[in-house]
CSV table of C-alpha atoms and ligand atoms in Angstrom, one decimal:
chain,number,residue,atom,x,y,z
A,1,MET,CA,0.0,0.0,0.0
A,2,ALA,CA,1.6,3.2,-1.1
A,3,GLY,CA,2.4,5.7,1.6
A,4,ALA,CA,1.9,3.4,4.6
A,5,GLY,CA,5.0,2.1,6.2
A,6,PRO,CA,5.3,-1.6,6.8
A,7,SER,CA,4.6,-1.1,10.5
A,8,ALA,CA,1.6,1.2,10.1
A,9,PRO,CA,-1.3,-0.6,11.7
A,10,PRO,CA,-4.7,-0.5,9.9
A,11,ALA,CA,-7.0,2.1,11.2
A,12,LYS,CA,-9.4,-0.4,12.8
A,13,PRO,CA,-8.4,-3.5,14.7
A,14,VAL,CA,-9.3,-6.9,13.1
A,15,VAL,CA,-11.0,-9.2,15.6
A,16,GLY,CA,-11.5,-12.8,14.7
A,17,VAL,CA,-14.6,-14.7,15.8
A,18,LEU,CA,-14.3,-18.5,16.0
A,19,ALA,CA,-17.0,-19.5,13.6
A,20,LEU,CA,-17.0,-23.3,13.7
A,21,GLN,CA,-20.3,-23.3,15.6
A,22,GLY,CA,-22.4,-21.3,17.9
A,23,GLY,CA,-23.3,-17.6,18.3
A,24,PHE,CA,-20.5,-15.9,16.5
A,25,GLU,CA,-22.7,-13.5,14.4
A,26,ALA,CA,-24.1,-11.6,17.5
A,27,HIS,CA,-20.5,-10.9,18.6
A,28,GLU,CA,-19.7,-9.6,15.1
A,29,ARG,CA,-22.6,-7.3,15.2
A,30,MET,CA,-21.5,-6.0,18.6
A,31,LEU,CA,-17.9,-5.5,17.5
A,32,HIS,CA,-19.0,-3.7,14.3
A,33,ARG,CA,-21.1,-1.3,16.4
A,34,LEU,CA,-18.0,-0.5,18.4
A,35,GLY,CA,-16.0,0.2,15.2
A,36,ALA,CA,-13.9,-3.0,14.9
A,37,ARG,CA,-13.6,-5.1,11.8
A,38,THR,CA,-14.2,-8.8,12.2
A,39,ARG,CA,-13.1,-12.0,10.4
A,40,GLN,CA,-14.8,-15.4,10.8
A,41,VAL,CA,-12.2,-18.0,11.8
A,42,ARG,CA,-12.7,-21.6,10.5
A,43,VAL,CA,-9.2,-22.7,9.6
A,44,ALA,CA,-5.7,-21.9,11.0
A,45,GLY,CA,-4.9,-19.5,8.2
A,46,ASP,CA,-7.8,-17.3,9.3
A,47,LEU,CA,-5.9,-16.5,12.5
A,48,GLU,CA,-3.1,-14.7,10.6
A,49,GLY,CA,-2.6,-11.1,11.6
A,50,LEU,CA,-5.6,-10.9,14.0
A,51,ASP,CA,-5.6,-8.3,16.7
A,52,GLY,CA,-8.0,-10.2,19.0
A,53,LEU,CA,-10.2,-13.2,19.0
A,54,VAL,CA,-13.7,-14.0,20.3
A,55,VAL,CA,-14.6,-17.6,21.2
A,56,PRO,CA,-18.4,-17.5,21.3
A,57,GLY,CA,-21.1,-19.5,23.1
A,58,GLY,CA,-22.4,-22.7,21.6
A,59,GLU,CA,-21.8,-26.3,22.5
A,60,SER,CA,-18.3,-26.9,23.9
A,61,THR,CA,-18.3,-30.6,22.8
A,62,THR,CA,-19.1,-29.7,19.2
A,63,MET,CA,-16.6,-26.8,19.3
A,64,THR,CA,-13.9,-29.2,20.6
A,65,LEU,CA,-14.6,-31.6,17.7
A,66,GLY,CA,-14.3,-28.7,15.2
A,67,ILE,CA,-11.1,-27.5,16.7
A,68,GLU,CA,-9.7,-31.1,16.5
A,69,ARG,CA,-10.9,-31.5,12.9
A,70,GLU,CA,-9.3,-28.3,11.7
A,71,GLY,CA,-6.1,-28.7,13.8
A,72,LEU,CA,-6.8,-25.4,15.5
A,73,ALA,CA,-5.6,-26.1,19.0
A,74,GLY,CA,-1.9,-25.4,18.4
A,75,PRO,CA,-2.5,-22.2,16.3
A,76,LEU,CA,-5.0,-20.9,18.9
A,77,ARG,CA,-2.4,-21.5,21.7
A,78,ALA,CA,0.2,-19.8,19.6
A,79,LEU,CA,-2.1,-16.8,19.2
A,80,ALA,CA,-2.5,-16.6,22.9
A,81,ARG,CA,1.2,-16.9,23.6
A,82,ALA,CA,1.8,-14.0,21.2
A,83,GLY,CA,-0.2,-11.9,23.6
A,84,THR,CA,-3.3,-11.5,21.5
A,85,PRO,CA,-6.4,-10.7,23.6
A,86,ILE,CA,-9.0,-13.4,23.6
A,87,LEU,CA,-12.6,-13.1,24.9
A,88,GLY,CA,-14.5,-16.3,25.6
A,89,SER,CA,-18.2,-16.3,26.4
A,90,CYS,CA,-20.2,-19.2,27.8
A,91,ALA,CA,-19.0,-22.3,25.8
A,92,GLY,CA,-16.1,-20.0,24.9
A,93,LEU,CA,-15.2,-19.7,28.6
A,94,ILE,CA,-15.2,-23.5,28.8
A,95,MET,CA,-12.9,-23.7,25.7
A,96,LEU,CA,-10.3,-21.5,27.5
A,97,ASP,CA,-10.1,-23.6,30.6
A,98,SER,CA,-7.4,-26.1,31.6
A,99,GLU,CA,-9.4,-29.2,30.3
A,100,HIS,CA,-9.8,-27.7,26.8
A,101,LEU,CA,-7.4,-25.2,25.2
A,102,GLY,CA,-5.6,-24.6,28.5
A,103,LEU,CA,-5.3,-20.9,28.1
A,104,MET,CA,-6.5,-20.0,31.6
A,105,ASP,CA,-5.6,-21.7,34.9
A,106,MET,CA,-9.2,-22.6,35.8
A,107,ARG,CA,-11.7,-25.4,35.5
A,108,ALA,CA,-15.2,-24.6,34.2
A,109,GLU,CA,-18.2,-26.6,35.4
A,110,ARG,CA,-20.5,-27.1,32.4
A,111,ASN,CA,-24.2,-26.5,32.7
A,112,ALA,CA,-23.5,-25.6,36.3
A,113,PHE,CA,-26.8,-23.8,36.9
A,114,GLY,CA,-28.7,-26.8,35.7
A,115,ARG,CA,-29.2,-28.0,32.2
A,116,GLN,CA,-32.7,-27.2,31.0
A,117,ILE,CA,-34.6,-24.6,33.0
A,118,ARG,CA,-31.7,-22.6,34.1
A,119,SER,CA,-31.6,-20.0,31.4
A,120,PHE,CA,-31.9,-16.7,33.2
A,121,GLU,CA,-30.8,-13.2,33.4
A,122,ALA,CA,-28.9,-11.8,36.3
A,123,ASP,CA,-27.1,-8.6,37.2
A,124,VAL,CA,-23.3,-9.1,37.5
A,125,ALA,CA,-21.3,-6.5,39.4
A,126,PHE,CA,-18.3,-6.5,37.2
A,127,ARG,CA,-14.9,-5.4,38.6
A,128,GLY,CA,-13.3,-3.1,36.1
A,129,ILE,CA,-16.5,-1.9,34.5
A,130,ASP,CA,-17.9,1.4,35.8
A,131,GLY,CA,-21.6,2.1,36.2
A,132,PRO,CA,-24.5,-0.2,36.9
A,133,PRO,CA,-24.0,-4.0,36.9
A,134,ILE,CA,-23.9,-5.9,33.6
A,135,ARG,CA,-27.2,-7.6,32.8
A,136,GLY,CA,-25.9,-11.1,32.0
A,137,ILE,CA,-27.9,-13.5,29.9
A,138,PHE,CA,-27.1,-17.1,31.0
A,139,ILE,CA,-28.0,-20.0,28.7
A,140,ARG,CA,-27.1,-23.4,30.1
A,141,ALA,CA,-24.1,-21.5,31.5
A,142,PRO,CA,-21.0,-22.8,33.2
A,143,TRP,CA,-19.3,-21.3,36.2
A,144,ILE,CA,-15.7,-21.4,37.3
A,145,ALA,CA,-15.4,-24.2,39.7
A,146,GLU,CA,-11.7,-23.9,40.5
A,147,HIS,CA,-9.0,-21.4,39.6
A,148,GLY,CA,-5.3,-20.7,40.2
A,149,PRO,CA,-3.9,-17.6,41.8
A,150,GLY,CA,-3.2,-16.0,38.4
A,151,VAL,CA,-6.9,-15.8,37.6
A,152,GLU,CA,-8.6,-12.7,38.7
A,153,ILE,CA,-12.4,-13.2,39.3
A,154,LEU,CA,-14.3,-10.2,38.0
A,155,GLY,CA,-17.9,-11.1,38.8
A,156,GLU,CA,-20.1,-13.7,40.6
A,157,VAL,CA,-23.6,-15.0,40.6
A,158,GLU,CA,-25.0,-16.7,43.6
A,159,GLY,CA,-21.4,-16.8,45.0
A,160,HIS,CA,-20.0,-18.6,41.9
A,161,PRO,CA,-17.4,-16.9,39.7
A,162,VAL,CA,-18.8,-16.1,36.2
A,163,ALA,CA,-16.3,-13.7,34.9
A,164,ALA,CA,-12.5,-13.8,35.0
A,165,ARG,CA,-9.3,-12.4,33.5
A,166,GLN,CA,-5.8,-13.9,33.3
A,167,GLY,CA,-3.4,-11.8,31.3
A,168,GLU,CA,-4.9,-11.0,27.9
A,169,MET,CA,-7.6,-13.7,28.4
A,170,LEU,CA,-11.1,-12.5,29.4
A,171,ALA,CA,-13.9,-15.1,30.1
A,172,VAL,CA,-17.5,-14.7,30.9
A,173,ALA,CA,-20.1,-17.4,31.5
A,174,PHE,CA,-22.9,-15.2,30.1
A,175,HIS,CA,-23.9,-13.8,26.7
A,176,ALA,CA,-23.0,-10.1,26.7
A,177,GLU,CA,-23.4,-10.0,22.9
A,178,LEU,CA,-27.1,-10.6,23.2
A,179,SER,CA,-27.8,-7.5,25.2
A,180,ASP,CA,-27.6,-3.8,24.3
A,181,ASP,CA,-24.9,-3.3,26.9
A,182,GLU,CA,-21.7,-2.7,25.0
A,183,ARG,CA,-19.4,-2.3,28.0
A,184,LEU,CA,-17.9,-5.8,28.1
A,185,HIS,CA,-16.9,-5.7,24.4
A,186,ARG,CA,-15.6,-2.2,24.9
A,187,LEU,CA,-13.4,-3.5,27.7
A,188,PHE,CA,-12.2,-6.3,25.4
A,189,LEU,CA,-11.5,-3.8,22.6
A,190,GLU,CA,-9.5,-1.6,25.0
A,191,SER,CA,-7.1,-4.6,25.6
A,192,VAL,CA,-7.0,-5.3,21.8
A,193,GLU,CA,-6.0,-1.6,21.2
A,194,HIS,CA,-3.5,-1.8,24.0
A,195,ALA,CA,-1.9,-5.1,22.7
A,196,ARG,CA,-1.8,-3.6,19.2
A,197,ALA,CA,-0.1,-0.5,20.4
A,198,SER,CA,2.6,-2.4,22.3
A,199,ALA,CA,3.2,-4.8,19.4
A,200,ALA,CA,3.6,-1.7,17.1
A,201,SER,CA,6.1,-0.1,19.5
A,202,GLU,CA,8.1,-3.4,19.7
A,203,ARG,CA,8.4,-3.4,15.9
A,204,ARG,CA,9.9,0.1,15.9
B,301,LIG,N1,-23.9,-25.7,27.8
B,301,LIG,C1,-23.0,-25.4,26.8
B,301,LIG,C2,-21.8,-26.2,26.9
B,301,LIG,O1,-21.5,-26.8,27.9
B,301,LIG,C3,-22.7,-23.9,26.8
B,301,LIG,C4,-23.9,-23.1,26.5
B,301,LIG,C5,-23.7,-21.8,25.9
B,301,LIG,O2,-22.6,-21.5,25.3
B,301,LIG,N2,-24.7,-21.0,25.8
B,301,LIG,O3,-21.0,-26.2,26.0
C-alpha cells in the first residue's frame, strides 16, 4: 500500500470470531457497532494477523470436535502466547479452561446452573466496568469451579465466579453479545488496542 510504512497498523483492529459453531454473528454485530472489523475463523490461516479473537457460546463438545478436525488447538495456543487478547463467552469460557485449550488456569463446570430450566438473566457487578451491573444472559451456562492464583475473578452470581481475567484472556459465563450493553466488548477492545499499540512499538 503506497504511503503506509510496513509497521503502520490498519485504522481499525481486526477481531476474529471463531465460527465453527455457535453464536458468533451476534459478537460480530456488537464488534461492528464498536468500530472494529471482524473475520470469521474456521481454519488456522484465518488467524493470521488478528488483533484479537472471540470464542463464542455454543456447545463446547461440538466446538472441541471442530477444533480437532481443523487442527486449530496449536495455532490458537500460539495466538494466545503471542499476547493476542481473547474473549470467551459461555462455551467460549469452557474452551479457555485447563481441560480444553488450557489458556487459563481454571476449570469450568459445564451446565453448572442446571441443564434445561436454568436459562436466566442476572445482574453481574463487574470489577473493572464502571456504572451499573452488567445484565448477564445465562443460557445453560458454566461457572468457574476452580482457579489458580493467576486468575482474577471479576464477577459472581450466587457466589459462583462467572467472569475472570488472566493476562490477555477474558472469560464470561454469560452472553454479553445478546444484550444492548456494549461495555464488556468495549473493555475487550480496549485490551485489543493496548496489545496492538505495544506490538507496534516493539516493531519500531
Ligand atoms: N452448555 C453449553 C456447553 O456446555 C454452553 C452453553 C452456551 O454456550 N450458551 O458447551
